[in-house]
Each structure stands twice: as structure tokens, then as C-alpha cells.
Tab-separated table of C-alpha atoms in Angstrom:
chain	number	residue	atom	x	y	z
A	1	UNK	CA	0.611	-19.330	2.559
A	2	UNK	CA	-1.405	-16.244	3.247
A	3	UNK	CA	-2.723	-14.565	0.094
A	4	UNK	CA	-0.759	-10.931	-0.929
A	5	UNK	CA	-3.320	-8.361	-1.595
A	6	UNK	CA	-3.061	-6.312	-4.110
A	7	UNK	CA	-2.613	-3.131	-1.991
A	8	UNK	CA	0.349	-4.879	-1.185
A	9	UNK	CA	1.652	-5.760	-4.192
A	10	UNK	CA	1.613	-2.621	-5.240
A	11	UNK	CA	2.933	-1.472	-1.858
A	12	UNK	CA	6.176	-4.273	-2.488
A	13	UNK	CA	6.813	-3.127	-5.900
A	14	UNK	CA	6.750	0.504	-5.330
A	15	UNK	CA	9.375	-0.358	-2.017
A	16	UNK	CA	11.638	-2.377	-4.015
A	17	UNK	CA	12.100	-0.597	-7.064
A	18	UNK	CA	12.744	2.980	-4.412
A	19	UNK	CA	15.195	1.163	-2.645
A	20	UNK	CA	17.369	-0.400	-5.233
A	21	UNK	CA	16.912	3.607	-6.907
A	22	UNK	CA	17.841	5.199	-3.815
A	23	UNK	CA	21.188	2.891	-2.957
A	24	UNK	CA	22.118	2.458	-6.151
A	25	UNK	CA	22.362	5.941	-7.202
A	26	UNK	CA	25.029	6.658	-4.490
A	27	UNK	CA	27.210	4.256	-5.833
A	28	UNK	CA	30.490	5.168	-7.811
A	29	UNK	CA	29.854	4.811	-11.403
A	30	UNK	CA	26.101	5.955	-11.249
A	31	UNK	CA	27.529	9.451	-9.824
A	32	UNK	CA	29.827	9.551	-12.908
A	33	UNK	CA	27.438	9.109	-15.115
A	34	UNK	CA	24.567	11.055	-16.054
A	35	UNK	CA	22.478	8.793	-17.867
A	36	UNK	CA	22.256	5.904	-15.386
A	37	UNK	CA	21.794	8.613	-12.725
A	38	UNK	CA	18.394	9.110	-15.017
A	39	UNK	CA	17.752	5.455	-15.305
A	40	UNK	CA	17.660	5.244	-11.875
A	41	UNK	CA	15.497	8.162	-11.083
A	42	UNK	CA	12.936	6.243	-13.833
A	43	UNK	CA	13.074	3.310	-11.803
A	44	UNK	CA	12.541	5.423	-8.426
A	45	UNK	CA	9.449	7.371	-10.151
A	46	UNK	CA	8.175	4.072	-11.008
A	47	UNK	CA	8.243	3.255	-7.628
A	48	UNK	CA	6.492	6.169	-6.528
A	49	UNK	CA	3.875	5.124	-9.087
A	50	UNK	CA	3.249	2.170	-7.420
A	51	UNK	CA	2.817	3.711	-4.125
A	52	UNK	CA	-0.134	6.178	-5.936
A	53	UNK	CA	-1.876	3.033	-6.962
A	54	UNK	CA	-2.037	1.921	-3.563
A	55	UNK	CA	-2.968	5.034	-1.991
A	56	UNK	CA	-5.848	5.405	-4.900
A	57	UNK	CA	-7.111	1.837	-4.105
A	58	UNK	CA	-7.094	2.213	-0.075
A	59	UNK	CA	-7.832	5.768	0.613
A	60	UNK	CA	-7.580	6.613	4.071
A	61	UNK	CA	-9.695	6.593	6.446
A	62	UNK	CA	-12.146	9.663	6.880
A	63	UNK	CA	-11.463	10.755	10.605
A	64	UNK	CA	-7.900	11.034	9.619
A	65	UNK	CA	-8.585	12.969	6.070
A	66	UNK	CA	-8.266	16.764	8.576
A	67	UNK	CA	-4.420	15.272	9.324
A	68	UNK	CA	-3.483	13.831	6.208
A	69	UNK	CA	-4.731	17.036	4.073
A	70	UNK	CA	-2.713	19.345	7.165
A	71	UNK	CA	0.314	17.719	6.732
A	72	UNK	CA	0.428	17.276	2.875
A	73	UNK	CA	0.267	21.470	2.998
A	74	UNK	CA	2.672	21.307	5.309
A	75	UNK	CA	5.097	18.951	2.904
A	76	UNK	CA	3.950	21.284	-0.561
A	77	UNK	CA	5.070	24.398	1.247
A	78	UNK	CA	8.707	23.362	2.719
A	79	UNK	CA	9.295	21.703	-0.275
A	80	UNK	CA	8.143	24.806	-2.921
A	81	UNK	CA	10.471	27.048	-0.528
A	82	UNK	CA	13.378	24.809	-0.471
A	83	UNK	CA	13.119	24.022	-3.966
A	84	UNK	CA	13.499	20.395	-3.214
A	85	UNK	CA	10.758	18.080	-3.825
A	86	UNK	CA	12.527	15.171	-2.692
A	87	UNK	CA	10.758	14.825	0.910
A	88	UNK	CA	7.297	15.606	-0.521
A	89	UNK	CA	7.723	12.508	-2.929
A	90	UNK	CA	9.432	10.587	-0.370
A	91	UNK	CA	6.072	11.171	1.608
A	92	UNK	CA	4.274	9.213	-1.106
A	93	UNK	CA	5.953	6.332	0.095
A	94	UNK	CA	4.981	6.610	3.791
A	95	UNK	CA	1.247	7.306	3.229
A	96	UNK	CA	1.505	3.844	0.849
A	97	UNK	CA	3.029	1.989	3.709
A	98	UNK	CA	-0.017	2.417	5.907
A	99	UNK	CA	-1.639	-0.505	6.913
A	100	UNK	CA	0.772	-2.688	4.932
A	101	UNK	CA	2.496	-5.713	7.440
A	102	UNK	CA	5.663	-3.726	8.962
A	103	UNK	CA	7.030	-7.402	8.990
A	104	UNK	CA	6.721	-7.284	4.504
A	105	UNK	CA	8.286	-3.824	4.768
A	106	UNK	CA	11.361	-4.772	7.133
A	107	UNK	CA	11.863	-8.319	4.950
A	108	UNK	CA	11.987	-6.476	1.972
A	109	UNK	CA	14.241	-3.865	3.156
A	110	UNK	CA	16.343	-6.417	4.762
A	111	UNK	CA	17.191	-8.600	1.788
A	112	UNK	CA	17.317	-5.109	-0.572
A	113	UNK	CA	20.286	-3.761	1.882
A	114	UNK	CA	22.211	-6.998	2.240
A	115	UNK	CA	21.899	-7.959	-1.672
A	116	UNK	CA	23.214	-4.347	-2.727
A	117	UNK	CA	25.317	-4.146	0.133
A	118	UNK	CA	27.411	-7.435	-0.988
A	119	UNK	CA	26.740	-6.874	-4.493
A	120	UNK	CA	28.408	-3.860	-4.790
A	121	UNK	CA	31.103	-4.755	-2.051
A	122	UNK	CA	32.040	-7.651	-3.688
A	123	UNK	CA	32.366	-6.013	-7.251
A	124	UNK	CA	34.703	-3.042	-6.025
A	125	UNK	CA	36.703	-5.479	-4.736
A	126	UNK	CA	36.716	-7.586	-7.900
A	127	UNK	CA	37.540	-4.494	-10.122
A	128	UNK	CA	34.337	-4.669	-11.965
A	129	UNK	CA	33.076	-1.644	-10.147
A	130	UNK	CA	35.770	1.245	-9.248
A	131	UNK	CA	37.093	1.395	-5.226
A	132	UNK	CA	37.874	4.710	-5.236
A	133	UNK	CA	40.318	6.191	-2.721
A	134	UNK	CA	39.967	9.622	-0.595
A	135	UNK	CA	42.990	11.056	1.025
A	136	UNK	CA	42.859	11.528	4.861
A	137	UNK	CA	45.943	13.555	5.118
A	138	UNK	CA	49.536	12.830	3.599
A	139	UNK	CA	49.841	8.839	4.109
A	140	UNK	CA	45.871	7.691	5.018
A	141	UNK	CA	43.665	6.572	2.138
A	142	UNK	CA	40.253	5.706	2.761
A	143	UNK	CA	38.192	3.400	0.333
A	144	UNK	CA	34.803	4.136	-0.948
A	145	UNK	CA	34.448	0.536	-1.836
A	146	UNK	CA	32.066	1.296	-4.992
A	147	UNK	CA	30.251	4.138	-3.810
A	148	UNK	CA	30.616	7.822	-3.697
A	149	UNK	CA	32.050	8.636	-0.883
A	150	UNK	CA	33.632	6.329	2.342
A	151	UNK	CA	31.361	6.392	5.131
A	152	UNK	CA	28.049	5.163	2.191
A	153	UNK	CA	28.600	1.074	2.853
A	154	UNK	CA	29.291	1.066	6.573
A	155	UNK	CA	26.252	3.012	7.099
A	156	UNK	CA	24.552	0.652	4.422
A	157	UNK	CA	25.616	-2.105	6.848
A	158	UNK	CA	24.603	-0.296	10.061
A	159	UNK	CA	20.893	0.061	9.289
A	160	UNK	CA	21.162	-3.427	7.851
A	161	UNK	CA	22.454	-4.550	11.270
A	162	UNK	CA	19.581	-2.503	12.856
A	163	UNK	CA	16.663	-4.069	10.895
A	164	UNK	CA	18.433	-7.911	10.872
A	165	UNK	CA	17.856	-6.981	14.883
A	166	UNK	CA	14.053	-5.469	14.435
A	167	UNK	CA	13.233	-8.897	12.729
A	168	UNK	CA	15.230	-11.468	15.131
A	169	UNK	CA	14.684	-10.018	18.134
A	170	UNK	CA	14.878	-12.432	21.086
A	171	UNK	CA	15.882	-14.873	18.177
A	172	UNK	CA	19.109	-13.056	16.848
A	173	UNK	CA	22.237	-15.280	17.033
A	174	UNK	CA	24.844	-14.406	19.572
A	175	UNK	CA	27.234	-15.720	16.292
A	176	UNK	CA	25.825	-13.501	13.498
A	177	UNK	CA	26.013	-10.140	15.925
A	178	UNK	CA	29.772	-11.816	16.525
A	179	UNK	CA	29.994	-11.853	12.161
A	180	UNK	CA	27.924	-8.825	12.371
A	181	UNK	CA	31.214	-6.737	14.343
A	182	UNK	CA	34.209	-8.333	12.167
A	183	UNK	CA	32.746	-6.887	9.331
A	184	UNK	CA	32.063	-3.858	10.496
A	185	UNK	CA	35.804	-3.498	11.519
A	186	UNK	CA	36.946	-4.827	8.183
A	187	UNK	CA	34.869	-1.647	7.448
A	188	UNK	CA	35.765	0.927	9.840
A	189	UNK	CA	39.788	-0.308	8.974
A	190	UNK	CA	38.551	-0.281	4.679
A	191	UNK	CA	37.147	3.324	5.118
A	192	UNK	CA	37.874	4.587	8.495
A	193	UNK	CA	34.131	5.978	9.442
A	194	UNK	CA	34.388	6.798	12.843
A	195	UNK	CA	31.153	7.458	14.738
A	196	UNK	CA	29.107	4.622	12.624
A	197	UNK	CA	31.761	2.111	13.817
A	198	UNK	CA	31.583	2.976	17.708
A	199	UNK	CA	27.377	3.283	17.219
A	200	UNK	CA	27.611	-0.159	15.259
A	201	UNK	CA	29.952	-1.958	17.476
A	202	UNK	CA	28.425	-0.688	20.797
A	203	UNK	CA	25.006	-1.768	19.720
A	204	UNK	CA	26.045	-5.432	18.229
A	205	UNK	CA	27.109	-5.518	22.376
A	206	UNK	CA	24.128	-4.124	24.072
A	207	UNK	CA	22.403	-6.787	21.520
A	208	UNK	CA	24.613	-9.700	23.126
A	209	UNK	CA	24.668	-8.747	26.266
A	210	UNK	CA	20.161	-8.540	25.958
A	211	UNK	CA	21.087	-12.065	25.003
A	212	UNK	CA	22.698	-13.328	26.947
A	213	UNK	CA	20.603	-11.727	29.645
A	214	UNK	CA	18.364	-13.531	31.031
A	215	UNK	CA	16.576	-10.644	32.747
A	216	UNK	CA	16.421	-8.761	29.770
A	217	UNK	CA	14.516	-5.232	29.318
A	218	UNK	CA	13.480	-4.854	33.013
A	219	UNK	CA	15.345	-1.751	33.608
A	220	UNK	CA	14.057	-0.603	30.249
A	221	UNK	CA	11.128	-1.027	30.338
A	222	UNK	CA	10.884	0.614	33.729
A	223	UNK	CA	10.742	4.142	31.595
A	224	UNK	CA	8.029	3.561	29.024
A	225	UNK	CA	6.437	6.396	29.844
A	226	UNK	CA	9.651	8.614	28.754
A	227	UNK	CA	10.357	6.865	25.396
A	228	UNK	CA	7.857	8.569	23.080
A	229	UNK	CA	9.578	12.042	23.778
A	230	UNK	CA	12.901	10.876	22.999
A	231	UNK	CA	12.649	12.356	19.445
A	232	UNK	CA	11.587	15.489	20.493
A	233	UNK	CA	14.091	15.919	23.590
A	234	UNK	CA	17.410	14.450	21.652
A	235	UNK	CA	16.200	16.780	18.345
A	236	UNK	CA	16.039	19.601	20.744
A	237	UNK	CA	19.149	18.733	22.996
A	238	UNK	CA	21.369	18.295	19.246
A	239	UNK	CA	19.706	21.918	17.833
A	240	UNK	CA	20.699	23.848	21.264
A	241	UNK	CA	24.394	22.057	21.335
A	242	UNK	CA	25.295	24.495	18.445
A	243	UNK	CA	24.026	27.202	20.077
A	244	UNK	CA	27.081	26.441	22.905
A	245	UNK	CA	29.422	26.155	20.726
A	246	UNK	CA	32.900	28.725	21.587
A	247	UNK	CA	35.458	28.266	18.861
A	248	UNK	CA	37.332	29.847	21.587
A	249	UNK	CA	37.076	27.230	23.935
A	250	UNK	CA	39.726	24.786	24.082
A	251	UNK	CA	36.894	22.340	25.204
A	252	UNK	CA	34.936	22.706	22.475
A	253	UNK	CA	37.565	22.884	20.146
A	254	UNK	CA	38.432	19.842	20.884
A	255	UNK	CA	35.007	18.310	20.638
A	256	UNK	CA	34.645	19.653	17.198
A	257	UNK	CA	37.700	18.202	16.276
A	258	UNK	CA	36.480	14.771	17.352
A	259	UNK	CA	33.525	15.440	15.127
A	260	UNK	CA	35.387	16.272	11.689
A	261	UNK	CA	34.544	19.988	12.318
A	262	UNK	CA	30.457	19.276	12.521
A	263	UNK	CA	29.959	21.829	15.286
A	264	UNK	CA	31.949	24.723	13.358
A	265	UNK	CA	29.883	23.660	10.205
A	266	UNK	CA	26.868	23.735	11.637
A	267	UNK	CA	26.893	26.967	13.750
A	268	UNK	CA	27.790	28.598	9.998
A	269	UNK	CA	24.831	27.084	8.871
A	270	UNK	CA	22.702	28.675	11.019
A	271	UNK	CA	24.570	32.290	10.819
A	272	UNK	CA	24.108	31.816	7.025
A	273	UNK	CA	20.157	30.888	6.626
A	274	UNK	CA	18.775	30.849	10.344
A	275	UNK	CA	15.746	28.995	10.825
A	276	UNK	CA	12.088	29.244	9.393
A	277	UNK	CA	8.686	27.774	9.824
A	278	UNK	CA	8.810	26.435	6.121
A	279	UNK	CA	12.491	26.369	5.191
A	280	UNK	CA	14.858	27.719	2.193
A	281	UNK	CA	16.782	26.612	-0.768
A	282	UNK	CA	20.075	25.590	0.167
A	283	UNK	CA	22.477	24.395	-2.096
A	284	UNK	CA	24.543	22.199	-0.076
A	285	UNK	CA	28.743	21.609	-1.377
A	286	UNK	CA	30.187	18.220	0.296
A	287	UNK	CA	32.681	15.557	-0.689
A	288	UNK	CA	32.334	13.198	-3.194
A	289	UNK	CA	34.033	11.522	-6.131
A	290	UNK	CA	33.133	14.924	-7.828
A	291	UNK	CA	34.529	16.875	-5.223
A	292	UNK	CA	37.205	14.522	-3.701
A	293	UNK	CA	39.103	17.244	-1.343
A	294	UNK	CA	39.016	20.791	0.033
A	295	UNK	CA	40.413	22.234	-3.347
A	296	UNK	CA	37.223	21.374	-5.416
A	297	UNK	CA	34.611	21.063	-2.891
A	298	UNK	CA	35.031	24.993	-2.838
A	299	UNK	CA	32.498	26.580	-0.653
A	300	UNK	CA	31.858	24.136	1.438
A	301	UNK	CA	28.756	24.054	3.981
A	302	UNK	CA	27.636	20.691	4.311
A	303	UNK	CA	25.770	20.176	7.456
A	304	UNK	CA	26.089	16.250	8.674
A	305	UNK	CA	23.380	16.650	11.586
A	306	UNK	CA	19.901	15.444	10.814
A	307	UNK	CA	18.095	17.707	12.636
A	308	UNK	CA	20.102	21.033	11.700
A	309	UNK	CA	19.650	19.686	7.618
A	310	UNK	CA	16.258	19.265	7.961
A	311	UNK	CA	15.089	22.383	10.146
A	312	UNK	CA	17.145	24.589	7.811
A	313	UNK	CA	16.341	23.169	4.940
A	314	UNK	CA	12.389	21.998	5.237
A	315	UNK	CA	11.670	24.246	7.931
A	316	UNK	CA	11.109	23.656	11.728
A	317	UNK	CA	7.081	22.005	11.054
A	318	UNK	CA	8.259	19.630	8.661
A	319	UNK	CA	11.018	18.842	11.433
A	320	UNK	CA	8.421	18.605	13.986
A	321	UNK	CA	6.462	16.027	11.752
A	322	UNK	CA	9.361	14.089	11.570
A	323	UNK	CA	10.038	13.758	15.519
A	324	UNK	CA	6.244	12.935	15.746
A	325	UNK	CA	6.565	10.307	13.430
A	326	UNK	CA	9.219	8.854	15.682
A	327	UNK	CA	7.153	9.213	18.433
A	328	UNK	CA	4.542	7.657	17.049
A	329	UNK	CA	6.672	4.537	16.320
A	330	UNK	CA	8.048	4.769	19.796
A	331	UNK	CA	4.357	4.907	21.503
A	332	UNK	CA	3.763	2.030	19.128
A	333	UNK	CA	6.846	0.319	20.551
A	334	UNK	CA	5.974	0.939	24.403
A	335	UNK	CA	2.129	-0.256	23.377
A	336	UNK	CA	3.171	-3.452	22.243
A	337	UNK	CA	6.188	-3.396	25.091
A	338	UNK	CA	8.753	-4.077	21.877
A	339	UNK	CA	12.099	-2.920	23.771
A	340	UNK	CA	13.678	-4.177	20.896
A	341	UNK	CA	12.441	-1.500	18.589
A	342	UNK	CA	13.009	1.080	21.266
A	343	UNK	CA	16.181	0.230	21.632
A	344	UNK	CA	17.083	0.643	17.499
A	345	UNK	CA	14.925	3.588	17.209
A	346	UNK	CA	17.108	5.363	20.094
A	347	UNK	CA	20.234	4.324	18.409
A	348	UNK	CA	18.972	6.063	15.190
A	349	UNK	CA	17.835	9.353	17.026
A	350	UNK	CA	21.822	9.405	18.412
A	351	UNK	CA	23.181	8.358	14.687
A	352	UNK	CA	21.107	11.196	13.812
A	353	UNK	CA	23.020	13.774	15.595
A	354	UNK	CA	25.646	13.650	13.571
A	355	UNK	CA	24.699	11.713	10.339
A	356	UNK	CA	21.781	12.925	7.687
A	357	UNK	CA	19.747	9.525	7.555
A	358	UNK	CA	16.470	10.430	9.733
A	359	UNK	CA	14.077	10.869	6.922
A	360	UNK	CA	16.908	8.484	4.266
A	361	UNK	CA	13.906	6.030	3.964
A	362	UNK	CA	15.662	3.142	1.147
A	363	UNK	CA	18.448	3.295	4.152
A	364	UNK	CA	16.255	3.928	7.291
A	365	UNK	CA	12.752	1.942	6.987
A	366	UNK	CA	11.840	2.797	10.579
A	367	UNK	CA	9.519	5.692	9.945
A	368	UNK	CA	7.538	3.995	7.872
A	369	UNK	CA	6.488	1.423	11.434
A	370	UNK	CA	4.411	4.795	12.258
A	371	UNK	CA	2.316	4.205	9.122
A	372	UNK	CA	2.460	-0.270	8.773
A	373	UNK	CA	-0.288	-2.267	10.254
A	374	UNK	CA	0.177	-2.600	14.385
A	375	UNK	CA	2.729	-4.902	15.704
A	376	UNK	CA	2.288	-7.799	17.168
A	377	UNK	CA	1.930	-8.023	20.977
A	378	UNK	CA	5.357	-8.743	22.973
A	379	UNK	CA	5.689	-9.734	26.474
């Protein structure tokens, strides 16, 4: 067995006691009460102690000191202006994943997600933890299955799905994709989340079918040259679609409709604050357990989209770091001709459009492939 380092270690430690902070503290009875909420945050801190030890015992390297020291200003500023020091800490926790094996990271990430993920499935539905329900008009209920709000476990699930393929690759089972889909419709029928259920279900397919396949990736990998800018042209592409949106177009009306009202909310986002190189504080109102309908979720402005939460409120650099982190990971993925990683990473660029887990690292591990030691070679 090949020895763990101690960068590692501390690297391991620091991942696994963020991630079980992170998911944890979305579930239903941490959000009701205050004192486990600061339990948890001890735990996460702890975690981001870790990640200082490693990043004290493996400095990085000296040509890259310029970039590391530009984009830490970069981080202090959008955070000081948005009040919210949540993506400078998180930022910790990429800079301590450099050099470690992206395999470790992925594993660890893989049985985190899955334990919680079943853990706290199985205990709504035991009664031990609380299944709370959310209307969806008069005579539709949807179940939070012990979290905060509905659509938490089956994107849990997704991005659990997404890094069970990262790991498997040519060696995923055509039978576990096939288990993979009926529980992600006993989800989508448990909590009735839309757009993670067609993503989910669509990919579990394109996964078979790559199986299946015995050609597989040649009309990919045909466009390597294109994939690295996919962050920057779908960011762009999902910024501009607000800028085209017409409430008084039946067209788009009916688009925004489709999407829960995400174009209408985010076009009133932008009136509101507008964009800036270094962001604001917003203080965004959504649904939760605390806020369970219109009524006492007054005011609100929550903005679902990725990219529009981000360039708002971090400001369009620190958005433009995080598309070149993905780009990174994509020229990684091109280098080492790993269409499987291409493939996920797209996926999460579309999720992204419409869901707020681009930078959600205890949920999304993929940014931190830009940072992990290089990937094996796949041909």
C-alpha cells in the first residue's frame, strides 16, 4: 500500500470534516437549531485548519507566488465588499488540494456524499429525522426528505452520480447507472425537482449509451480544441439570456414559467445591484423550512443561476477566476484526452445555469481537479 504523506493527511482531514460541515448543515434539524448550526461551523473551521497546515508545510511553488498573491487580493476584496467571507475561506480549501491525488479527493468525496446522502434519507424516512413537506399549490406536497428545502438530496445525488462516473469511467456498470435512474425518479416523484431530474436522467443515458458504444468519444473528441472555453462561452451565453428577457413576450413568458420564474428573478437582480468588478452585499430571501411559502419569504430575490449569484455578489473577476478554473480542469481533461471528465464538467456548466452549485465545493469537488496532482494519461 502506498504510504499517505502527511500533506495529505492533513489535506483528507481538512476535506472530510468540510464536507460532512457543509451537507450537514443544510439538513432539517441543523437549520432549526442554532447551536448545532455552530457545532457544525466548528467542525468546518477545523477543517479549514487542516487545509492551513498543509498549505504551511508545502508552500507553493515560487514561479506561481505573482498568481497566487493576485488572486488572493482578488478573493479579500469581493469578499470585504460583499460582506461574505465564505468564498475566501472556501479558497483555503482549493489552494490545499494542490498537488494532492485528484483520485484521494474524488474517493473521499464519493463515499462522504453517498454515506450522508443515505444516512439522512434513510432517517427522514424512519421518523428519526423530520421529512418536512412544502406546498406546490392546493393538492401537491413536495418532501424535503430531512433537509431544508426539496430540491437539497436530489442534487446531493446528482453530483454523487457525477463523481461515481469521474471514478468508473470506462468501468461504470450499465446496472448501477440503471439503479442510478430509479432512484433518481423515486426522487424527482418524493420532491418533484425538475431540471436536476431531466440533467440526471439524460446524463445516466449519454453514460449508457458511451457504454455500450463501442466507438465511444470519437465525435467528442473531434472538438478538443473548443472544450476549454466552454466555461467562459456558456457563463457568458447564461449572463446575456437575461438581458433578452420581455415579460411581454408570450415566448418568454412561457420560458420563465418553465423555469419557476428564474428569468423574472434574475433580470430584478440585476435592475436592483447591477454588476461590479468586486461585488456587493446582498442579502439574499429564499425558501426554506424558515421561510416555507410566499407569505414569509417576504421580499424575495433569490437568484438560482450560478453565474448571475456569483457576478453580483463577488463581482465579475472573482467570476472570471471561477470560469478559468474550469478551464483549467477542462485543458487538463483534453491533455490527458479524459472525455469522461469533459463530459461531467459540461453537464455542471449547464446545471449551473440555473442551479447555485459552481463554486458549492462539499457538493461539487470538480474545481478542485484544477489544483490535484495531473491525471493520469487516457487513450
Amino acid at each position: 500500500m502506498k504510504k499517505v504523506s502527511r500533506t495529505e493527511l492533513l489535506f483528507c482531514l481538512g476535506w472530510i470534516f468540510f464536507s460532512i460541515s457543509v451537507i450537514c448543515e443544510l439538513t432539517e434539524v441543523v437549520t432549526m437549531h442554532d447551536e448545532l448550526q455552530l457545532f457544525l461551523k466548528l467542525i468546518r473551521y477545523a477543517g479549514y485548519l487542516f487545509c492551513c497546515l498543509k498549505i504551511y508545510t508545502a508552500l507553493v511553488e515560487r514561479k506561481k507566488v505573482f498568481w497566487t498573491i493576485l488572486a488572493t487580493i482578488v478573493l479579500i476584496i469581493s469578499c470585504v465588499n460583499s460582506t461574505n467571507k465564505t468564498m475566501l475561506l472556501y479558497s483555503i480549501v482549493l489552494v490545499a488540494s494542490k498537488d494532492i491525488d485528484t483520485k484521494k479527493i474524488m474517493k473521499i468525496s464519493f463515499f462522504m456524499q453517498g454515506f450522508l446522502f443515505f444516512i439522512i434519507i434513510s432517517m427522514s424516512q424512519t421518523g428519526l429525522l423530520g421529512d418536512y413537506l412544502f406546498a406546490r399549490g392546493e393538492e401537491q406536497y413536495r418532501h424535503a426528505l430531512g433537509f431544508a428545502w426539496t430540491t437539497t438530496a436530489p442534487i446531493l445525488f446528482f453530483f454523487f452520480t457525477l463523481v461515481y462516473a469521474y471514478l468508473k469511467k470506462e468501468k461504470g456498470s450499465i446496472l448501477v447507472f440503471i439503479l442510478i435512474e430509479l432512484v433518481n425518479i423515486w426522487l424527482y416523484i418524493m420532491t418533484d425537482s425538475r431540471m436536476v431530474f431531466y440533467l440526471a436522467s439524460i446524463f445516466v443515458a449519454f453514460m449508457i449509451v458511451q457504454k455500450i458504444n463501442g466507438n465511444r468519444w470519437k465525435r467528442i473528441g473531434k472538438f478538443g480544441h473548443l472544450y476549454p472555453f466552454f466555461p467562459e462561452i456558456i457563463g457568458s451565453a447564461s449572463l446575456i439570456l437575461y438581458y433578452f428577457y420581455d415579460e411581454k413576450n408570450q415566448l418568454w413568458l412561457k420560458l420563465n414559467t418553465i423555469l419557476s420564474g428564474r428569468l423574472s428573478l434574475g433580470i430584478n437582480a440585476i435592475k436592483e445591484y447591477g454588476f461590479s468588478l468586486f461585488g456587493k452585499n446582498i442579502e439574499w430571501i429564499g425558501y426554506s423550512i424558515k421561510n416555507p411559502t410566499a407569505e414569509t419569504a417576504i421580499g424575495y430575490n433569490y437568484v438560482d443561476s450560478s453565474y448571475l449569484q456569483l457576478g453580483l455578489n463577488y463581482g465579475m473577476l472573482f467570476l472570471i477566476m471561477v470560469l478559468l478554473i474550469y478551464s483549467v480542469v477542462l485543458y487538463k481533461a483534453v491533455r490527458q484526452k479524459d472525455y469522461y471528465l469533459i463530459s461531467i464538467v459540461t453537464v455542471i456548466l449547464v446545471f449551473s445555469v440555473t442551479e447555485p452549485r459552481l463554486m458549492n465545493l462539499a457538493f461539487n469537488p470538480f474545481p478542485l481537479l484544477a489544483f490535484g496532482k495531473q491525471m493520469e494519461v487516457r487513450t
